[in-house]
PDB file of C-alpha atoms in Angstrom:
ATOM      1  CA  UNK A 239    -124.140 -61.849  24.749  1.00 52.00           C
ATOM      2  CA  UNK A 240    -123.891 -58.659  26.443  1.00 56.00           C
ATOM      3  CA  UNK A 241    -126.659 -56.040  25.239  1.00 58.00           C
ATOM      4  CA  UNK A 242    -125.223 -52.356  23.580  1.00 56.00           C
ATOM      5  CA  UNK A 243    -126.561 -50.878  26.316  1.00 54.00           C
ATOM      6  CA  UNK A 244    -124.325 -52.329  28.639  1.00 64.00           C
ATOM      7  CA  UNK A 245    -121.095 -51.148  26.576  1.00 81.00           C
ATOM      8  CA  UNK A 246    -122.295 -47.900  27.421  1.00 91.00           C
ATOM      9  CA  UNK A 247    -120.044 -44.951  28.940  1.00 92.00           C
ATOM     10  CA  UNK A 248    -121.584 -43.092  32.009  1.00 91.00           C
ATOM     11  CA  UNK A 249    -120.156 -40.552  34.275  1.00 92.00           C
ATOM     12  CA  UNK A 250    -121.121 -41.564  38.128  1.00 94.00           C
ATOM     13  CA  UNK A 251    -120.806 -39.584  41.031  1.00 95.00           C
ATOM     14  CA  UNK A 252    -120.580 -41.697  44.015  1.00 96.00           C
ATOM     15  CA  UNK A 253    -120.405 -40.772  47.521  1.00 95.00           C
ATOM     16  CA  UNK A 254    -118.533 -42.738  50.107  1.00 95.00           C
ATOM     17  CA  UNK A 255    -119.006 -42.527  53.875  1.00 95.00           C
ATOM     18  CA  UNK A 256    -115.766 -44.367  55.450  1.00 95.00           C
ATOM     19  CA  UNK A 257    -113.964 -43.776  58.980  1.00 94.00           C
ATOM     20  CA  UNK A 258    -111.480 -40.769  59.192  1.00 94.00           C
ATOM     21  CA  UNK A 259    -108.273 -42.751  59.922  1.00 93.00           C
ATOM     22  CA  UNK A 260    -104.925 -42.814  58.597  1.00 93.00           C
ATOM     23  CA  UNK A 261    -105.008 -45.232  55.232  1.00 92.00           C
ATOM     24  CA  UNK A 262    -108.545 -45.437  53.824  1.00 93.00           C
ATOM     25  CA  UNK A 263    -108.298 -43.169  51.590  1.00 93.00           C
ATOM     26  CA  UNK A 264    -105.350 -44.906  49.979  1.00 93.00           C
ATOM     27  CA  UNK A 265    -107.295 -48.099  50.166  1.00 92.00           C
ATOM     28  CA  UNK A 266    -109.721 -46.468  47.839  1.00 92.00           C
ATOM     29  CA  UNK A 267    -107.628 -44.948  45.417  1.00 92.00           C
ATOM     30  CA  UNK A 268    -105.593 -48.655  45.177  1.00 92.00           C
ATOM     31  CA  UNK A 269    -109.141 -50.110  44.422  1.00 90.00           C
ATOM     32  CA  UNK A 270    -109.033 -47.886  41.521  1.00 91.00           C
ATOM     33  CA  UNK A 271    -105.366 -48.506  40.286  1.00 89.00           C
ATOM     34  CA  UNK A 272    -105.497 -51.492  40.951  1.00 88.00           C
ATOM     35  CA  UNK A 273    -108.316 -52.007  38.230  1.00 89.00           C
ATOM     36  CA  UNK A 274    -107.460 -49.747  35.881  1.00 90.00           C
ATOM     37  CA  UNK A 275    -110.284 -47.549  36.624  1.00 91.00           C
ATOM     38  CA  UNK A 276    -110.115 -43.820  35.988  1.00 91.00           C
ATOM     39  CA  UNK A 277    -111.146 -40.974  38.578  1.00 94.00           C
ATOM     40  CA  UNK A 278    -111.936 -37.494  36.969  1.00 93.00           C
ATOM     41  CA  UNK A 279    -112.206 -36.060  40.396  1.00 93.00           C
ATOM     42  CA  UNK A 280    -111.721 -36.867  43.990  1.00 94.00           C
ATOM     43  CA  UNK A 281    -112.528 -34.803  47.493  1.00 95.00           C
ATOM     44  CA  UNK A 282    -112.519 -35.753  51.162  1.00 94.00           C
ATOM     45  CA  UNK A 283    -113.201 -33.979  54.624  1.00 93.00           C
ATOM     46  CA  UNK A 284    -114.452 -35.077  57.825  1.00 93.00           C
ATOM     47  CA  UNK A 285    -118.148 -34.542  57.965  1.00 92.00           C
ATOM     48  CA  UNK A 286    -118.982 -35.334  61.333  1.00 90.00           C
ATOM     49  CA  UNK A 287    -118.764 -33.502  64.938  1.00 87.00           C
ATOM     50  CA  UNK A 288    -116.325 -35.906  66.509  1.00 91.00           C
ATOM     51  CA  UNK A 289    -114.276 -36.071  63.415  1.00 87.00           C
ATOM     52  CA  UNK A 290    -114.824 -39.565  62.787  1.00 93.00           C
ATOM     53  CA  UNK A 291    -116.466 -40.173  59.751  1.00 94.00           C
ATOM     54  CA  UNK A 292    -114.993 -38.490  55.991  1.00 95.00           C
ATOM     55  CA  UNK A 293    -117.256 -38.534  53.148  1.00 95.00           C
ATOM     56  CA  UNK A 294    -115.417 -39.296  49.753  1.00 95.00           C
ATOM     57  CA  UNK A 295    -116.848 -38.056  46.600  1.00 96.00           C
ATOM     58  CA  UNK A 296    -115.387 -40.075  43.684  1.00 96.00           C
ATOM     59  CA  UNK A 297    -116.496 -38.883  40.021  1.00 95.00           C
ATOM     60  CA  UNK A 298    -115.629 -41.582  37.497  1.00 95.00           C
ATOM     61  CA  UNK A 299    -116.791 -43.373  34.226  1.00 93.00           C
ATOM     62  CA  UNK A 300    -117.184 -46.737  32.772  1.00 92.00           C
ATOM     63  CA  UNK A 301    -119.661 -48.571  31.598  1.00 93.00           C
ATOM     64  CA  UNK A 302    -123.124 -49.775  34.192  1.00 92.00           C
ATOM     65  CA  UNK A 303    -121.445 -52.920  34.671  1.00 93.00           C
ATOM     66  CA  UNK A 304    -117.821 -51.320  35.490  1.00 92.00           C
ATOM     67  CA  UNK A 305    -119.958 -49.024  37.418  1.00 94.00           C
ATOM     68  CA  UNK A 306    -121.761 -51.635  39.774  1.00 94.00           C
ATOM     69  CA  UNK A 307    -118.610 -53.247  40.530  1.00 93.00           C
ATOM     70  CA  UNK A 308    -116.654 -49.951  41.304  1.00 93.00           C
ATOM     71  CA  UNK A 309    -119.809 -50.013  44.488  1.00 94.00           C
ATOM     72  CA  UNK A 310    -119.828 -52.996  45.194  1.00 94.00           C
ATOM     73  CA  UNK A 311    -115.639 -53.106  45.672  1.00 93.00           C
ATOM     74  CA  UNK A 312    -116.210 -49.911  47.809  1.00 93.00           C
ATOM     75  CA  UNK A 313    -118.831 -51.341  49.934  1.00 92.00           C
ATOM     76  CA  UNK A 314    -116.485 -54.490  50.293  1.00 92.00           C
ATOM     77  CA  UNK A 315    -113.681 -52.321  52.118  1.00 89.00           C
ATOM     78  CA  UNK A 316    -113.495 -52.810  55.878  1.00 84.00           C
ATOM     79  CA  UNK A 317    -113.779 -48.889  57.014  1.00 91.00           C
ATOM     80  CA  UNK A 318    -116.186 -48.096  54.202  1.00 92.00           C
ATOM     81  CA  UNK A 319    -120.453 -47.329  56.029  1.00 94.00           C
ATOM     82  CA  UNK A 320    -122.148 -46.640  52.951  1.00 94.00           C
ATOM     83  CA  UNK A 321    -121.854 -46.379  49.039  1.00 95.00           C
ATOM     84  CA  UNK A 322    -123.958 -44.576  47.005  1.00 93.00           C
ATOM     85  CA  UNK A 323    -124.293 -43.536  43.217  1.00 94.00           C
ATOM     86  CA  UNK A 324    -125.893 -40.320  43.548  1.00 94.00           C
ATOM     87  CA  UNK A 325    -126.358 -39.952  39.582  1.00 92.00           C
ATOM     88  CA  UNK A 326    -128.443 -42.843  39.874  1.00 91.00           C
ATOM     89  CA  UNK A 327    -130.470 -42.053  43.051  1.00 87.00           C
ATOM     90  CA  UNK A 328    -132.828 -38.910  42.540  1.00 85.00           C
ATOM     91  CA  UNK A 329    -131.644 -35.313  42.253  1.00 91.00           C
ATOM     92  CA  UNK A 330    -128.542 -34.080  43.436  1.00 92.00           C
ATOM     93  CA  UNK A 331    -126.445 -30.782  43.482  1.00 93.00           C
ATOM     94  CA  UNK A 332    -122.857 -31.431  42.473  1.00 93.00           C
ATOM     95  CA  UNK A 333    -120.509 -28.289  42.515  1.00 96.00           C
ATOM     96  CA  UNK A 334    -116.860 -27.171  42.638  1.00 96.00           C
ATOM     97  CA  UNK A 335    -114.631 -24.378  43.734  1.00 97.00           C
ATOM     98  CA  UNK A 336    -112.223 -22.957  41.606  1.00 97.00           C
ATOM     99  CA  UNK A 337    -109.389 -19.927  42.094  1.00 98.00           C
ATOM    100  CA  UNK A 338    -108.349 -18.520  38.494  1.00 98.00           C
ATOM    101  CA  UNK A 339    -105.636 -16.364  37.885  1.00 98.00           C
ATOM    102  CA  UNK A 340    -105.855 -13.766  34.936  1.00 98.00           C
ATOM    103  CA  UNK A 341    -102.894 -11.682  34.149  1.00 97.00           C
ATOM    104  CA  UNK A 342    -103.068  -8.455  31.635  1.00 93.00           C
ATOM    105  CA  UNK A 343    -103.610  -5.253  31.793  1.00 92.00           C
ATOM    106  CA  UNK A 344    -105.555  -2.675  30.194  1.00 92.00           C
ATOM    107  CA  UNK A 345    -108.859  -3.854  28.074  1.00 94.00           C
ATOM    108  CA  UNK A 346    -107.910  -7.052  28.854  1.00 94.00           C
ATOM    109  CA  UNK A 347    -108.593  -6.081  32.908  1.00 94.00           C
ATOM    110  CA  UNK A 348    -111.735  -4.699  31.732  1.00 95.00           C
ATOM    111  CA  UNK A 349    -113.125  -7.691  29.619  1.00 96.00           C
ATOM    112  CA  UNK A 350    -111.384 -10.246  32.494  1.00 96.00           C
ATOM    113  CA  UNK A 351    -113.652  -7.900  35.255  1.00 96.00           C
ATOM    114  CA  UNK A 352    -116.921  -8.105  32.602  1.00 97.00           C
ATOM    115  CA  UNK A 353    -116.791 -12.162  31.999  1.00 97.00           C
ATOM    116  CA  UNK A 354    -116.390 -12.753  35.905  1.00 97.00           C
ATOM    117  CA  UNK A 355    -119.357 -10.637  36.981  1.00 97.00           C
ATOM    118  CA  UNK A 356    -121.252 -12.417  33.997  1.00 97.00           C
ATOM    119  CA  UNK A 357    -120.628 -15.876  35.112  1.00 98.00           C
ATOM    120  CA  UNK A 358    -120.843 -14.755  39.653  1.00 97.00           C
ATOM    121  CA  UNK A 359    -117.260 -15.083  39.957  1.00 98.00           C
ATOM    122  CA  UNK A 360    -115.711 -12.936  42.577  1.00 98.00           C
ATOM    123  CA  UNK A 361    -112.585 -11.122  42.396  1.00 98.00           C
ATOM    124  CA  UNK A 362    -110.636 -12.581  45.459  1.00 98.00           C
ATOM    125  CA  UNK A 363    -107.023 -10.573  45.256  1.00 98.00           C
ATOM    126  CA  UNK A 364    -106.208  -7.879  42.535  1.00 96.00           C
ATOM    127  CA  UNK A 365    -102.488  -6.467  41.161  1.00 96.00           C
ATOM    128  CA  UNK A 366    -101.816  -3.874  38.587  1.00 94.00           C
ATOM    129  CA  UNK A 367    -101.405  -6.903  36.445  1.00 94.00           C
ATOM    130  CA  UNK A 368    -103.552  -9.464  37.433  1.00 96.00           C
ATOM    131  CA  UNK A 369    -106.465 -11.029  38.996  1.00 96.00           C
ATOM    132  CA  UNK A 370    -107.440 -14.255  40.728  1.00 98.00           C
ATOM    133  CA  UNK A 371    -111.109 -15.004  40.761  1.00 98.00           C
ATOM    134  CA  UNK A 372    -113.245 -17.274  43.276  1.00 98.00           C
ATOM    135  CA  UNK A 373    -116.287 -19.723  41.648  1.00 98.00           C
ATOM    136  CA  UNK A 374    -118.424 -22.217  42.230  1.00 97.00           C
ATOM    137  CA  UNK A 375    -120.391 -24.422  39.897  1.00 96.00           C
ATOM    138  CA  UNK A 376    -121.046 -27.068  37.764  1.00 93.00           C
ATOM    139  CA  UNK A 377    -117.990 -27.974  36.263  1.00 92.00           C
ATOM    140  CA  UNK A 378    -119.412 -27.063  32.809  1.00 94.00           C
ATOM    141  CA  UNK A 379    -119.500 -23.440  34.331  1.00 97.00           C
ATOM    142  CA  UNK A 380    -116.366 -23.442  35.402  1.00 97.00           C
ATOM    143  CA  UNK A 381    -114.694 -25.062  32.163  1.00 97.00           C
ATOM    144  CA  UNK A 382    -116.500 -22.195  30.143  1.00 98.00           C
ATOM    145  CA  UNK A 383    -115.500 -19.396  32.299  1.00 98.00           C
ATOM    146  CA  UNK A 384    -112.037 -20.972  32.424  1.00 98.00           C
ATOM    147  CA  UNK A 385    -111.765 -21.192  28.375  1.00 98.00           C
ATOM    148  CA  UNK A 386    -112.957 -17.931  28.450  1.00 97.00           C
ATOM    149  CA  UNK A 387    -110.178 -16.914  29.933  1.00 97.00           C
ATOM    150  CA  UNK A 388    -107.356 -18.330  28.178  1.00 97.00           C
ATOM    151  CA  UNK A 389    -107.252 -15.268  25.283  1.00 96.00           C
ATOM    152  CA  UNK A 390    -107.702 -12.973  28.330  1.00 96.00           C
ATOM    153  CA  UNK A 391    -104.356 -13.845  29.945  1.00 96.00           C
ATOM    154  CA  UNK A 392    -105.020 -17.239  32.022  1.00 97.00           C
ATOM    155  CA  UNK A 393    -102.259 -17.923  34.214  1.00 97.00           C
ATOM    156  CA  UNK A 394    -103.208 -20.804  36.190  1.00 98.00           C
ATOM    157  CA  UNK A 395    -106.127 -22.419  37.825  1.00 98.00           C
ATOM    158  CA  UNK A 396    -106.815 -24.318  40.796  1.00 97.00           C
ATOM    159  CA  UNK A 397    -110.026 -26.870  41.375  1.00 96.00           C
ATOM    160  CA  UNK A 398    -111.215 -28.529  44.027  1.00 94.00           C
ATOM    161  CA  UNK A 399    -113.397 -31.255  42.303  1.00 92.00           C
ATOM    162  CA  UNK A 400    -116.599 -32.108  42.631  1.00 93.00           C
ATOM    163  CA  UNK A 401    -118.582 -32.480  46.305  1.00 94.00           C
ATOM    164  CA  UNK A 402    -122.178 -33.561  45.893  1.00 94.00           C
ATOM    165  CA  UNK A 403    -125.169 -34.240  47.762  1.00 93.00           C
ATOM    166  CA  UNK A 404    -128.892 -35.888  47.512  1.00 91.00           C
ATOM    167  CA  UNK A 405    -131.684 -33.018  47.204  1.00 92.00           C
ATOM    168  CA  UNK A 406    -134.323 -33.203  49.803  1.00 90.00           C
ATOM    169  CA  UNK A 407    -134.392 -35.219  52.703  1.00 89.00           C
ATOM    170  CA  UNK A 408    -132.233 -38.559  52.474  1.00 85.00           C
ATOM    171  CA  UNK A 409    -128.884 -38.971  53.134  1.00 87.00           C
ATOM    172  CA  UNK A 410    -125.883 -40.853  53.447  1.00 84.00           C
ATOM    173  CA  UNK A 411    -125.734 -41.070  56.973  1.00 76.00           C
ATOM    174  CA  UNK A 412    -129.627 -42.233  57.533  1.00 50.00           C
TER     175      UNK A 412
END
């Protein structure tokens, strides 16, 4: 009988180092689907000179068993090099970008101007009437600044999702 433990929900941030050709990424996303697994956020770019390798970051949640077999169906997939659950191997830094539009005008501006500089965001194109703003950060950060916003005059927001990496010296690629 499985243990309570293993019912538990965990958010995993897993890293996938796969050749940069035309249909991987759809492979991955149809391992997903195709499962009925959730992803809260997705990114991919080339990360090598030559343009041959793309590192996925997938952030999803399920329990440790739904977990382990999300990796080990990744690592299965022919153009996949390496998996790895970076929430589960050692410290990591995990951010996103984010452009936020704010429309008002008067105190509004002012209080819009006040929160940004509070929370590092910078102010990346102005109007009479609005502004958009440029952050990074934990999603948390950006969430707060973002709810911040909404009595302010938020307009619309843009987000990258997450990219992460390992802290200190290992790596996908070694």
């Amino acid at each position: 009988m499985p243990d309570a433990s293993d019912m538990t929900q965990r958010a995993a941030t897993i890293a996938v180092l796969v050749e940069n050709e035309a249909g991987v990424l759809a492979r991955v996303i149809g391992l997903f689907s195709g499962r009925g697994y959730n992803i809260d956020s997705l990114t991919v770019a080339p990360v090598d000179a030559e343009g041959r390798l793309s590192r996925i970051t997938v952030v999803t949640s399920g329990t440790e068993m739904v977990i382990e077999q999300i990796k080990a169906q990744l690592d299965r997939l022919v153009p996949v090099h390496k998996v790895a659950d970076l929430t589960l191997e050692g410290p990591h830094l995990n951010r996103e970008l984010a452009l936020i539009k704010v429309v008002g005008s008067g105190s509004a501006r002012q209080e819009a101007l006040r929160l940004a500089d509070a929370f590092r965001a910078r102010v990346v194109d102005a109007t009479t009437e609005s502004f958009v703003f440029e952050m990074t950060g934990s999603g948390e950060k950006l969430d707060a600044f973002i709810n911040l916003m909404r009595p302010i005059g938020l307009a619309e927001v843009s987000r990258t999702g997450a990219v992460a990496i390992a802290r200190g010296t290992s790596s996908l690629t070694a």
